[in-house]
PDB file of N, CA and C in Angstrom:
ATOM      1  N   MET T   9     -10.636 -11.434  -0.868  1.00  0.00           N
ATOM      2  CA  MET T   9     -10.125 -11.933  -2.101  1.00  0.00           C
ATOM      3  C   MET T   9      -8.772 -12.603  -1.888  1.00  0.00           C
ATOM      4  N   LEU T  10      -7.909 -11.982  -1.082  1.00  0.00           N
ATOM      5  CA  LEU T  10      -6.592 -12.576  -0.830  1.00  0.00           C
ATOM      6  C   LEU T  10      -6.713 -13.886  -0.070  1.00  0.00           C
ATOM      7  N   ALA T  11      -7.698 -13.991   0.802  1.00  0.00           N
ATOM      8  CA  ALA T  11      -7.895 -15.209   1.583  1.00  0.00           C
ATOM      9  C   ALA T  11      -8.434 -16.354   0.738  1.00  0.00           C
ATOM     10  N   SER T  12      -8.964 -16.055  -0.448  1.00  0.00           N
ATOM     11  CA  SER T  12      -9.565 -17.082  -1.293  1.00  0.00           C
ATOM     12  C   SER T  12      -8.534 -18.059  -1.848  1.00  0.00           C
ATOM     13  N   GLY T  13      -7.273 -17.636  -1.915  1.00  0.00           N
ATOM     14  CA  GLY T  13      -6.232 -18.477  -2.483  1.00  0.00           C
ATOM     15  C   GLY T  13      -6.197 -18.450  -4.000  1.00  0.00           C
ATOM     16  N   ARG T  14      -7.091 -17.699  -4.617  1.00  0.00           N
ATOM     17  CA  ARG T  14      -7.126 -17.626  -6.077  1.00  0.00           C
ATOM     18  C   ARG T  14      -5.919 -16.859  -6.610  1.00  0.00           C
ATOM     19  N   ASN T  15      -5.600 -17.106  -7.850  1.00  0.00           N
ATOM     20  CA  ASN T  15      -4.447 -16.474  -8.490  1.00  0.00           C
ATOM     21  C   ASN T  15      -4.837 -15.077  -8.968  1.00  0.00           C
ATOM     22  N   VAL T  16      -4.840 -14.128  -8.048  1.00  0.00           N
ATOM     23  CA  VAL T  16      -5.178 -12.733  -8.360  1.00  0.00           C
ATOM     24  C   VAL T  16      -4.017 -11.842  -7.968  1.00  0.00           C
ATOM     25  N   ASN T  17      -3.874 -10.736  -8.677  1.00  0.00           N
ATOM     26  CA  ASN T  17      -2.840  -9.748  -8.381  1.00  0.00           C
ATOM     27  C   ASN T  17      -3.524  -8.455  -7.957  1.00  0.00           C
ATOM     28  N   VAL T  18      -3.102  -7.909  -6.823  1.00  0.00           N
ATOM     29  CA  VAL T  18      -3.683  -6.676  -6.304  1.00  0.00           C
ATOM     30  C   VAL T  18      -2.577  -5.642  -6.170  1.00  0.00           C
ATOM     31  N   LEU T  19      -2.825  -4.451  -6.710  1.00  0.00           N
ATOM     32  CA  LEU T  19      -1.898  -3.329  -6.586  1.00  0.00           C
ATOM     33  C   LEU T  19      -2.605  -2.236  -5.806  1.00  0.00           C
ATOM     34  N   VAL T  20      -2.018  -1.835  -4.684  1.00  0.00           N
ATOM     35  CA  VAL T  20      -2.574  -0.770  -3.858  1.00  0.00           C
ATOM     36  C   VAL T  20      -1.672   0.452  -4.017  1.00  0.00           C
ATOM     37  N   LEU T  21      -2.240   1.564  -4.489  1.00  0.00           N
ATOM     38  CA  LEU T  21      -1.514   2.825  -4.594  1.00  0.00           C
ATOM     39  C   LEU T  21      -1.822   3.619  -3.334  1.00  0.00           C
ATOM     40  N   ASP T  22      -0.842   3.752  -2.469  1.00  0.00           N
ATOM     41  CA  ASP T  22      -1.030   4.351  -1.148  1.00  0.00           C
ATOM     42  C   ASP T  22      -0.359   5.726  -1.097  1.00  0.00           C
ATOM     43  N   THR T  23      -1.171   6.783  -1.098  1.00  0.00           N
ATOM     44  CA  THR T  23      -0.623   8.134  -0.967  1.00  0.00           C
ATOM     45  C   THR T  23      -0.555   8.569   0.492  1.00  0.00           C
ATOM     46  N   GLU T  24      -1.160   7.815   1.358  1.00  0.00           N
ATOM     47  CA  GLU T  24      -1.226   8.073   2.797  1.00  0.00           C
ATOM     48  C   GLU T  24      -2.047   9.305   3.160  1.00  0.00           C
ATOM     49  N   VAL T  25      -2.780   9.852   2.185  1.00  0.00           N
ATOM     50  CA  VAL T  25      -3.777  10.902   2.453  1.00  0.00           C
ATOM     51  C   VAL T  25      -4.930  10.674   1.481  1.00  0.00           C
ATOM     52  N   TYR T  26      -6.041  11.299   1.743  1.00  0.00           N
ATOM     53  CA  TYR T  26      -7.151  11.260   0.794  1.00  0.00           C
ATOM     54  C   TYR T  26      -6.878  12.298  -0.282  1.00  0.00           C
ATOM     55  N   SER T  27      -6.148  11.942  -1.293  1.00  0.00           N
ATOM     56  CA  SER T  27      -5.707  12.885  -2.312  1.00  0.00           C
ATOM     57  C   SER T  27      -6.856  13.475  -3.110  1.00  0.00           C
ATOM     58  N   ASN T  28      -7.874  12.673  -3.385  1.00  0.00           N
ATOM     59  CA  ASN T  28      -8.963  13.160  -4.224  1.00  0.00           C
ATOM     60  C   ASN T  28      -9.875  14.143  -3.496  1.00  0.00           C
ATOM     61  N   THR T  29      -9.666  14.379  -2.209  1.00  0.00           N
ATOM     62  CA  THR T  29     -10.460  15.351  -1.459  1.00  0.00           C
ATOM     63  C   THR T  29      -9.615  16.538  -1.033  1.00  0.00           C
ATOM     64  N   GLY T  30      -8.462  16.695  -1.637  1.00  0.00           N
ATOM     65  CA  GLY T  30      -7.623  17.844  -1.320  1.00  0.00           C
ATOM     66  C   GLY T  30      -6.605  17.590  -0.239  1.00  0.00           C
ATOM     67  N   GLY T  31      -6.326  16.344   0.081  1.00  0.00           N
ATOM     68  CA  GLY T  31      -5.264  16.038   1.032  1.00  0.00           C
ATOM     69  C   GLY T  31      -5.701  15.916   2.469  1.00  0.00           C
ATOM     70  N   GLN T  32      -6.921  15.462   2.696  1.00  0.00           N
ATOM     71  CA  GLN T  32      -7.366  15.270   4.071  1.00  0.00           C
ATOM     72  C   GLN T  32      -6.641  14.092   4.704  1.00  0.00           C
ATOM     73  N   MET T  33      -6.554  14.094   6.016  1.00  0.00           N
ATOM     74  CA  MET T  33      -5.963  12.981   6.746  1.00  0.00           C
ATOM     75  C   MET T  33      -6.770  11.727   6.469  1.00  0.00           C
ATOM     76  N   SER T  34      -6.082  10.604   6.298  1.00  0.00           N
ATOM     77  CA  SER T  34      -6.764   9.329   6.099  1.00  0.00           C
ATOM     78  C   SER T  34      -6.333   8.368   7.195  1.00  0.00           C
ATOM     79  N   LYS T  35      -6.853   7.147   7.144  1.00  0.00           N
ATOM     80  CA  LYS T  35      -6.474   6.135   8.127  1.00  0.00           C
ATOM     81  C   LYS T  35      -5.010   5.764   8.024  1.00  0.00           C
ATOM     82  N   SER T  36      -4.373   6.062   6.893  1.00  0.00           N
ATOM     83  CA  SER T  36      -2.968   5.681   6.739  1.00  0.00           C
ATOM     84  C   SER T  36      -2.008   6.861   6.827  1.00  0.00           C
ATOM     85  N   THR T  37      -2.504   8.060   7.135  1.00  0.00           N
ATOM     86  CA  THR T  37      -1.611   9.201   7.293  1.00  0.00           C
ATOM     87  C   THR T  37      -0.702   8.955   8.494  1.00  0.00           C
ATOM     88  N   PRO T  38       0.620   9.038   8.295  1.00  0.00           N
ATOM     89  CA  PRO T  38       1.533   8.757   9.407  1.00  0.00           C
ATOM     90  C   PRO T  38       1.372   9.732  10.570  1.00  0.00           C
ATOM     91  N   ARG T  39       1.717   9.265  11.754  1.00  0.00           N
ATOM     92  CA  ARG T  39       1.712  10.140  12.921  1.00  0.00           C
ATOM     93  C   ARG T  39       2.647  11.302  12.690  1.00  0.00           C
ATOM     94  N   GLY T  40       2.206  12.488  13.042  1.00  0.00           N
ATOM     95  CA  GLY T  40       3.033  13.674  12.916  1.00  0.00           C
ATOM     96  C   GLY T  40       3.035  14.290  11.529  1.00  0.00           C
ATOM     97  N   ALA T  41       2.386  13.671  10.560  1.00  0.00           N
ATOM     98  CA  ALA T  41       2.352  14.202   9.202  1.00  0.00           C
ATOM     99  C   ALA T  41       1.380  15.367   9.110  1.00  0.00           C
ATOM    100  N   VAL T  42       1.641  16.244   8.170  1.00  0.00           N
ATOM    101  CA  VAL T  42       0.753  17.372   7.957  1.00  0.00           C
ATOM    102  C   VAL T  42      -0.182  17.046   6.801  1.00  0.00           C
ATOM    103  N   ALA T  43      -1.476  17.097   7.043  1.00  0.00           N
ATOM    104  CA  ALA T  43      -2.491  16.887   6.015  1.00  0.00           C
ATOM    105  C   ALA T  43      -3.559  17.953   6.218  1.00  0.00           C
ATOM    106  N   LYS T  44      -4.248  18.295   5.154  1.00  0.00           N
ATOM    107  CA  LYS T  44      -5.301  19.292   5.244  1.00  0.00           C
ATOM    108  C   LYS T  44      -6.306  18.865   6.317  1.00  0.00           C
ATOM    109  N   PHE T  45      -6.692  19.786   7.141  1.00  0.00           N
ATOM    110  CA  PHE T  45      -7.634  19.555   8.244  1.00  0.00           C
ATOM    111  C   PHE T  45      -7.036  18.704   9.361  1.00  0.00           C
ATOM    112  N   ALA T  46      -5.736  18.401   9.296  1.00  0.00           N
ATOM    113  CA  ALA T  46      -5.091  17.636  10.360  1.00  0.00           C
ATOM    114  C   ALA T  46      -3.610  17.994  10.392  1.00  0.00           C
ATOM    115  N   ALA T  47      -3.279  19.124  10.953  1.00  0.00           N
ATOM    116  CA  ALA T  47      -1.912  19.623  10.913  1.00  0.00           C
ATOM    117  C   ALA T  47      -0.927  18.708  11.617  1.00  0.00           C
ATOM    118  N   GLY T  48      -1.389  17.899  12.565  1.00  0.00           N
ATOM    119  CA  GLY T  48      -0.481  17.025  13.287  1.00  0.00           C
ATOM    120  C   GLY T  48      -0.570  15.569  12.890  1.00  0.00           C
ATOM    121  N   GLY T  49      -1.241  15.264  11.806  1.00  0.00           N
ATOM    122  CA  GLY T  49      -1.411  13.863  11.437  1.00  0.00           C
ATOM    123  C   GLY T  49      -2.383  13.182  12.389  1.00  0.00           C
ATOM    124  N   LYS T  50      -2.435  11.879  12.349  1.00  0.00           N
ATOM    125  CA  LYS T  50      -3.337  11.172  13.247  1.00  0.00           C
ATOM    126  C   LYS T  50      -2.584  10.666  14.461  1.00  0.00           C
ATOM    127  N   THR T  51      -3.298  10.246  15.451  1.00  0.00           N
ATOM    128  CA  THR T  51      -2.657   9.909  16.722  1.00  0.00           C
ATOM    129  C   THR T  51      -2.255   8.449  16.841  1.00  0.00           C
ATOM    130  N   ARG T  52      -2.795   7.572  15.977  1.00  0.00           N
ATOM    131  CA  ARG T  52      -2.451   6.148  16.044  1.00  0.00           C
ATOM    132  C   ARG T  52      -1.823   5.700  14.732  1.00  0.00           C
ATOM    133  N   ALA T  53      -1.008   4.659  14.801  1.00  0.00           N
ATOM    134  CA  ALA T  53      -0.371   4.123  13.599  1.00  0.00           C
ATOM    135  C   ALA T  53      -1.398   3.436  12.712  1.00  0.00           C
ATOM    136  N   LYS T  54      -1.131   3.409  11.401  1.00  0.00           N
ATOM    137  CA  LYS T  54      -2.058   2.757  10.474  1.00  0.00           C
ATOM    138  C   LYS T  54      -1.921   1.239  10.561  1.00  0.00           C
ATOM    139  N   LYS T  55      -2.946   0.546  10.105  1.00  0.00           N
ATOM    140  CA  LYS T  55      -2.888  -0.912  10.048  1.00  0.00           C
ATOM    141  C   LYS T  55      -1.879  -1.318   8.987  1.00  0.00           C
ATOM    142  N   ASP T  56      -1.177  -2.397   9.206  1.00  0.00           N
ATOM    143  CA  ASP T  56      -0.170  -2.885   8.275  1.00  0.00           C
ATOM    144  C   ASP T  56      -0.824  -3.886   7.327  1.00  0.00           C
ATOM    145  N   LEU T  57      -1.248  -3.408   6.167  1.00  0.00           N
ATOM    146  CA  LEU T  57      -1.945  -4.246   5.200  1.00  0.00           C
ATOM    147  C   LEU T  57      -1.093  -5.432   4.764  1.00  0.00           C
ATOM    148  N   GLY T  58       0.192  -5.209   4.559  1.00  0.00           N
ATOM    149  CA  GLY T  58       1.080  -6.293   4.157  1.00  0.00           C
ATOM    150  C   GLY T  58       1.173  -7.377   5.206  1.00  0.00           C
ATOM    151  N   LEU T  59       1.309  -6.984   6.455  1.00  0.00           N
ATOM    152  CA  LEU T  59       1.384  -7.954   7.545  1.00  0.00           C
ATOM    153  C   LEU T  59       0.078  -8.738   7.675  1.00  0.00           C
ATOM    154  N   LEU T  60      -1.042  -8.056   7.523  1.00  0.00           N
ATOM    155  CA  LEU T  60      -2.330  -8.748   7.572  1.00  0.00           C
ATOM    156  C   LEU T  60      -2.427  -9.791   6.461  1.00  0.00           C
ATOM    157  N   ALA T  61      -1.954  -9.459   5.254  1.00  0.00           N
ATOM    158  CA  ALA T  61      -2.019 -10.393   4.125  1.00  0.00           C
ATOM    159  C   ALA T  61      -1.081 -11.577   4.325  1.00  0.00           C
ATOM    160  N   ILE T  62       0.075 -11.341   4.911  1.00  0.00           N
ATOM    161  CA  ILE T  62       1.053 -12.409   5.124  1.00  0.00           C
ATOM    162  C   ILE T  62       0.502 -13.485   6.057  1.00  0.00           C
ATOM    163  N   THR T  63      -0.363 -13.096   6.972  1.00  0.00           N
ATOM    164  CA  THR T  63      -0.882 -14.073   7.937  1.00  0.00           C
ATOM    165  C   THR T  63      -1.678 -15.195   7.277  1.00  0.00           C
ATOM    166  N   TYR T  64      -2.140 -14.996   6.035  1.00  0.00           N
ATOM    167  CA  TYR T  64      -2.836 -16.074   5.327  1.00  0.00           C
ATOM    168  C   TYR T  64      -1.880 -17.191   4.934  1.00  0.00           C
ATOM    169  N   GLY T  65      -0.606 -16.875   4.820  1.00  0.00           N
ATOM    170  CA  GLY T  65       0.395 -17.890   4.527  1.00  0.00           C
ATOM    171  C   GLY T  65       0.559 -18.242   3.064  1.00  0.00           C
ATOM    172  N   THR T  66      -0.275 -17.708   2.199  1.00  0.00           N
ATOM    173  CA  THR T  66      -0.197 -18.036   0.769  1.00  0.00           C
ATOM    174  C   THR T  66      -0.070 -16.803  -0.117  1.00  0.00           C
ATOM    175  N   VAL T  67       0.003 -15.636   0.480  1.00  0.00           N
ATOM    176  CA  VAL T  67      -0.015 -14.382  -0.280  1.00  0.00           C
ATOM    177  C   VAL T  67       1.404 -13.843  -0.462  1.00  0.00           C
ATOM    178  N   TYR T  68       1.747 -13.523  -1.716  1.00  0.00           N
ATOM    179  CA  TYR T  68       3.005 -12.824  -1.998  1.00  0.00           C
ATOM    180  C   TYR T  68       2.763 -11.350  -1.676  1.00  0.00           C
ATOM    181  N   VAL T  69       3.642 -10.737  -0.878  1.00  0.00           N
ATOM    182  CA  VAL T  69       3.496  -9.337  -0.496  1.00  0.00           C
ATOM    183  C   VAL T  69       4.786  -8.598  -0.788  1.00  0.00           C
ATOM    184  N   ALA T  70       4.655  -7.430  -1.409  1.00  0.00           N
ATOM    185  CA  ALA T  70       5.805  -6.557  -1.649  1.00  0.00           C
ATOM    186  C   ALA T  70       5.403  -5.121  -1.366  1.00  0.00           C
ATOM    187  N   HIS T  71       6.354  -4.350  -0.849  1.00  0.00           N
ATOM    188  CA  HIS T  71       6.182  -2.907  -0.660  1.00  0.00           C
ATOM    189  C   HIS T  71       7.184  -2.219  -1.567  1.00  0.00           C
ATOM    190  N   VAL T  72       6.738  -1.211  -2.302  1.00  0.00           N
ATOM    191  CA  VAL T  72       7.626  -0.425  -3.143  1.00  0.00           C
ATOM    192  C   VAL T  72       7.264   1.042  -2.991  1.00  0.00           C
ATOM    193  N   ALA T  73       8.174   1.912  -3.395  1.00  0.00           N
ATOM    194  CA  ALA T  73       7.911   3.342  -3.440  1.00  0.00           C
ATOM    195  C   ALA T  73       8.055   3.774  -4.895  1.00  0.00           C
ATOM    196  N   LEU T  74       6.935   4.160  -5.506  1.00  0.00           N
ATOM    197  CA  LEU T  74       6.972   4.517  -6.918  1.00  0.00           C
ATOM    198  C   LEU T  74       7.932   5.679  -7.155  1.00  0.00           C
ATOM    199  N   GLY T  75       8.818   5.504  -8.119  1.00  0.00           N
ATOM    200  CA  GLY T  75       9.775   6.536  -8.475  1.00  0.00           C
ATOM    201  C   GLY T  75      11.079   6.476  -7.708  1.00  0.00           C
ATOM    202  N   ALA T  76      11.145   5.687  -6.643  1.00  0.00           N
ATOM    203  CA  ALA T  76      12.363   5.621  -5.841  1.00  0.00           C
ATOM    204  C   ALA T  76      13.387   4.668  -6.446  1.00  0.00           C
ATOM    205  N   ASP T  77      12.951   3.503  -6.884  1.00  0.00           N
ATOM    206  CA  ASP T  77      13.849   2.493  -7.453  1.00  0.00           C
ATOM    207  C   ASP T  77      13.054   1.705  -8.495  1.00  0.00           C
ATOM    208  N   ASN T  78      13.038   2.227  -9.714  1.00  0.00           N
ATOM    209  CA  ASN T  78      12.209   1.623 -10.760  1.00  0.00           C
ATOM    210  C   ASN T  78      12.517   0.151 -11.018  1.00  0.00           C
ATOM    211  N   PRO T  79      13.793  -0.265 -11.078  1.00  0.00           N
ATOM    212  CA  PRO T  79      14.053  -1.693 -11.278  1.00  0.00           C
ATOM    213  C   PRO T  79      13.465  -2.565 -10.160  1.00  0.00           C
ATOM    214  N   GLN T  80      13.504  -2.096  -8.928  1.00  0.00           N
ATOM    215  CA  GLN T  80      12.929  -2.851  -7.813  1.00  0.00           C
ATOM    216  C   GLN T  80      11.413  -2.948  -7.944  1.00  0.00           C
ATOM    217  N   THR T  81      10.787  -1.870  -8.381  1.00  0.00           N
ATOM    218  CA  THR T  81       9.335  -1.882  -8.577  1.00  0.00           C
ATOM    219  C   THR T  81       8.956  -2.887  -9.659  1.00  0.00           C
ATOM    220  N   VAL T  82       9.680  -2.874 -10.779  1.00  0.00           N
ATOM    221  CA  VAL T  82       9.405  -3.817 -11.868  1.00  0.00           C
ATOM    222  C   VAL T  82       9.623  -5.252 -11.388  1.00  0.00           C
ATOM    223  N   LYS T  83      10.679  -5.475 -10.599  1.00  0.00           N
ATOM    224  CA  LYS T  83      10.959  -6.809 -10.074  1.00  0.00           C
ATOM    225  C   LYS T  83       9.817  -7.292  -9.176  1.00  0.00           C
ATOM    226  N   ALA T  84       9.335  -6.432  -8.298  1.00  0.00           N
ATOM    227  CA  ALA T  84       8.237  -6.806  -7.402  1.00  0.00           C
ATOM    228  C   ALA T  84       6.977  -7.127  -8.191  1.00  0.00           C
ATOM    229  N   LEU T  85       6.664  -6.324  -9.215  1.00  0.00           N
ATOM    230  CA  LEU T  85       5.479  -6.576 -10.029  1.00  0.00           C
ATOM    231  C   LEU T  85       5.605  -7.877 -10.811  1.00  0.00           C
ATOM    232  N   ALA T  86       6.803  -8.153 -11.329  1.00  0.00           N
ATOM    233  CA  ALA T  86       7.035  -9.399 -12.074  1.00  0.00           C
ATOM    234  C   ALA T  86       6.913 -10.606 -11.152  1.00  0.00           C
ATOM    235  N   GLU T  87       7.477 -10.525  -9.946  1.00  0.00           N
ATOM    236  CA  GLU T  87       7.369 -11.628  -8.994  1.00  0.00           C
ATOM    237  C   GLU T  87       5.915 -11.870  -8.598  1.00  0.00           C
ATOM    238  N   ALA T  88       5.170 -10.790  -8.403  1.00  0.00           N
ATOM    239  CA  ALA T  88       3.754 -10.921  -8.054  1.00  0.00           C
ATOM    240  C   ALA T  88       2.990 -11.605  -9.184  1.00  0.00           C
ATOM    241  N   ASP T  89       3.335 -11.252 -10.415  1.00  0.00           N
ATOM    242  CA  ASP T  89       2.648 -11.832 -11.569  1.00  0.00           C
ATOM    243  C   ASP T  89       2.924 -13.324 -11.719  1.00  0.00           C
ATOM    244  N   THR T  90       4.138 -13.749 -11.388  1.00  0.00           N
ATOM    245  CA  THR T  90       4.485 -15.160 -11.547  1.00  0.00           C
ATOM    246  C   THR T  90       4.104 -16.009 -10.338  1.00  0.00           C
ATOM    247  N   TRP T  91       3.726 -15.375  -9.226  1.00  0.00           N
ATOM    248  CA  TRP T  91       3.331 -16.104  -8.020  1.00  0.00           C
ATOM    249  C   TRP T  91       2.077 -16.914  -8.287  1.00  0.00           C
ATOM    250  N   ASN T  92       2.083 -18.170  -7.931  1.00  0.00           N
ATOM    251  CA  ASN T  92       0.930 -19.044  -8.137  1.00  0.00           C
ATOM    252  C   ASN T  92       0.006 -18.939  -6.926  1.00  0.00           C
ATOM    253  N   GLY T  93      -0.774 -17.908  -6.906  1.00  0.00           N
ATOM    254  CA  GLY T  93      -1.678 -17.626  -5.797  1.00  0.00           C
ATOM    255  C   GLY T  93      -1.892 -16.130  -5.708  1.00  0.00           C
ATOM    256  N   PRO T  94      -2.523 -15.679  -4.649  1.00  0.00           N
ATOM    257  CA  PRO T  94      -2.791 -14.251  -4.525  1.00  0.00           C
ATOM    258  C   PRO T  94      -1.512 -13.460  -4.258  1.00  0.00           C
ATOM    259  N   SER T  95      -1.451 -12.272  -4.845  1.00  0.00           N
ATOM    260  CA  SER T  95      -0.302 -11.400  -4.603  1.00  0.00           C
ATOM    261  C   SER T  95      -0.791  -9.983  -4.324  1.00  0.00           C
ATOM    262  N   LEU T  96      -0.019  -9.286  -3.502  1.00  0.00           N
ATOM    263  CA  LEU T  96      -0.350  -7.925  -3.103  1.00  0.00           C
ATOM    264  C   LEU T  96       0.912  -7.081  -3.203  1.00  0.00           C
ATOM    265  N   VAL T  97       0.857  -6.024  -4.001  1.00  0.00           N
ATOM    266  CA  VAL T  97       1.954  -5.066  -4.074  1.00  0.00           C
ATOM    267  C   VAL T  97       1.409  -3.742  -3.556  1.00  0.00           C
ATOM    268  N   ILE T  98       2.027  -3.248  -2.495  1.00  0.00           N
ATOM    269  CA  ILE T  98       1.633  -1.974  -1.902  1.00  0.00           C
ATOM    270  C   ILE T  98       2.656  -0.944  -2.355  1.00  0.00           C
ATOM    271  N   ALA T  99       2.182   0.047  -3.106  1.00  0.00           N
ATOM    272  CA  ALA T  99       3.078   1.029  -3.697  1.00  0.00           C
ATOM    273  C   ALA T  99       2.816   2.403  -3.081  1.00  0.00           C
ATOM    274  N   TYR T 100       3.812   2.892  -2.318  1.00  0.00           N
ATOM    275  CA  TYR T 100       3.711   4.253  -1.826  1.00  0.00           C
ATOM    276  C   TYR T 100       3.789   5.171  -3.034  1.00  0.00           C
ATOM    277  N   SER T 101       2.825   6.067  -3.155  1.00  0.00           N
ATOM    278  CA  SER T 101       2.735   6.942  -4.309  1.00  0.00           C
ATOM    279  C   SER T 101       2.698   8.389  -3.824  1.00  0.00           C
ATOM    280  N   HIS T 102       3.701   9.159  -4.209  1.00  0.00           N
ATOM    281  CA  HIS T 102       3.708  10.561  -3.774  1.00  0.00           C
ATOM    282  C   HIS T 102       2.535  11.296  -4.398  1.00  0.00           C
ATOM    283  N   CYS T 103       2.191  12.416  -3.834  1.00  0.00           N
ATOM    284  CA  CYS T 103       0.968  13.112  -4.212  1.00  0.00           C
ATOM    285  C   CYS T 103       1.164  14.604  -4.040  1.00  0.00           C
ATOM    286  N   ILE T 104       0.486  15.376  -4.863  1.00  0.00           N
ATOM    287  CA  ILE T 104       0.584  16.838  -4.772  1.00  0.00           C
ATOM    288  C   ILE T 104       0.119  17.345  -3.403  1.00  0.00           C
ATOM    289  N   ALA T 105      -0.742  16.591  -2.733  1.00  0.00           N
ATOM    290  CA  ALA T 105      -1.234  16.996  -1.416  1.00  0.00           C
ATOM    291  C   ALA T 105      -0.128  16.954  -0.352  1.00  0.00           C
ATOM    292  N   HIS T 106       1.009  16.337  -0.670  1.00  0.00           N
ATOM    293  CA  HIS T 106       2.113  16.305   0.293  1.00  0.00           C
ATOM    294  C   HIS T 106       2.832  17.644   0.353  1.00  0.00           C
ATOM    295  N   GLY T 107       2.575  18.516  -0.606  1.00  0.00           N
ATOM    296  CA  GLY T 107       3.228  19.821  -0.625  1.00  0.00           C
ATOM    297  C   GLY T 107       4.571  19.713  -1.255  1.00  0.00           C
TER     298      GLY T 107
END
């Protein structure tokens, strides 16, 4: 969808674990992190979704942490909305599975 060049907005809520399954390790769980069924996290780094999207050359990309800086989050969402083309906002979202 991002490669299409269409004017779409994508919001990714990234908890870095499979929250809906009780906190199992996911492909984006950081190395060394503690997740259910994976006390040491995973052994390889996760793919950088933002970097992959930037390679298209037409995608607006922003990373935010929900709850950390609300004005920055609103600014990123507003910029994504006004971007004439595809936009991707990746929002780190804390989760009860983090303990």
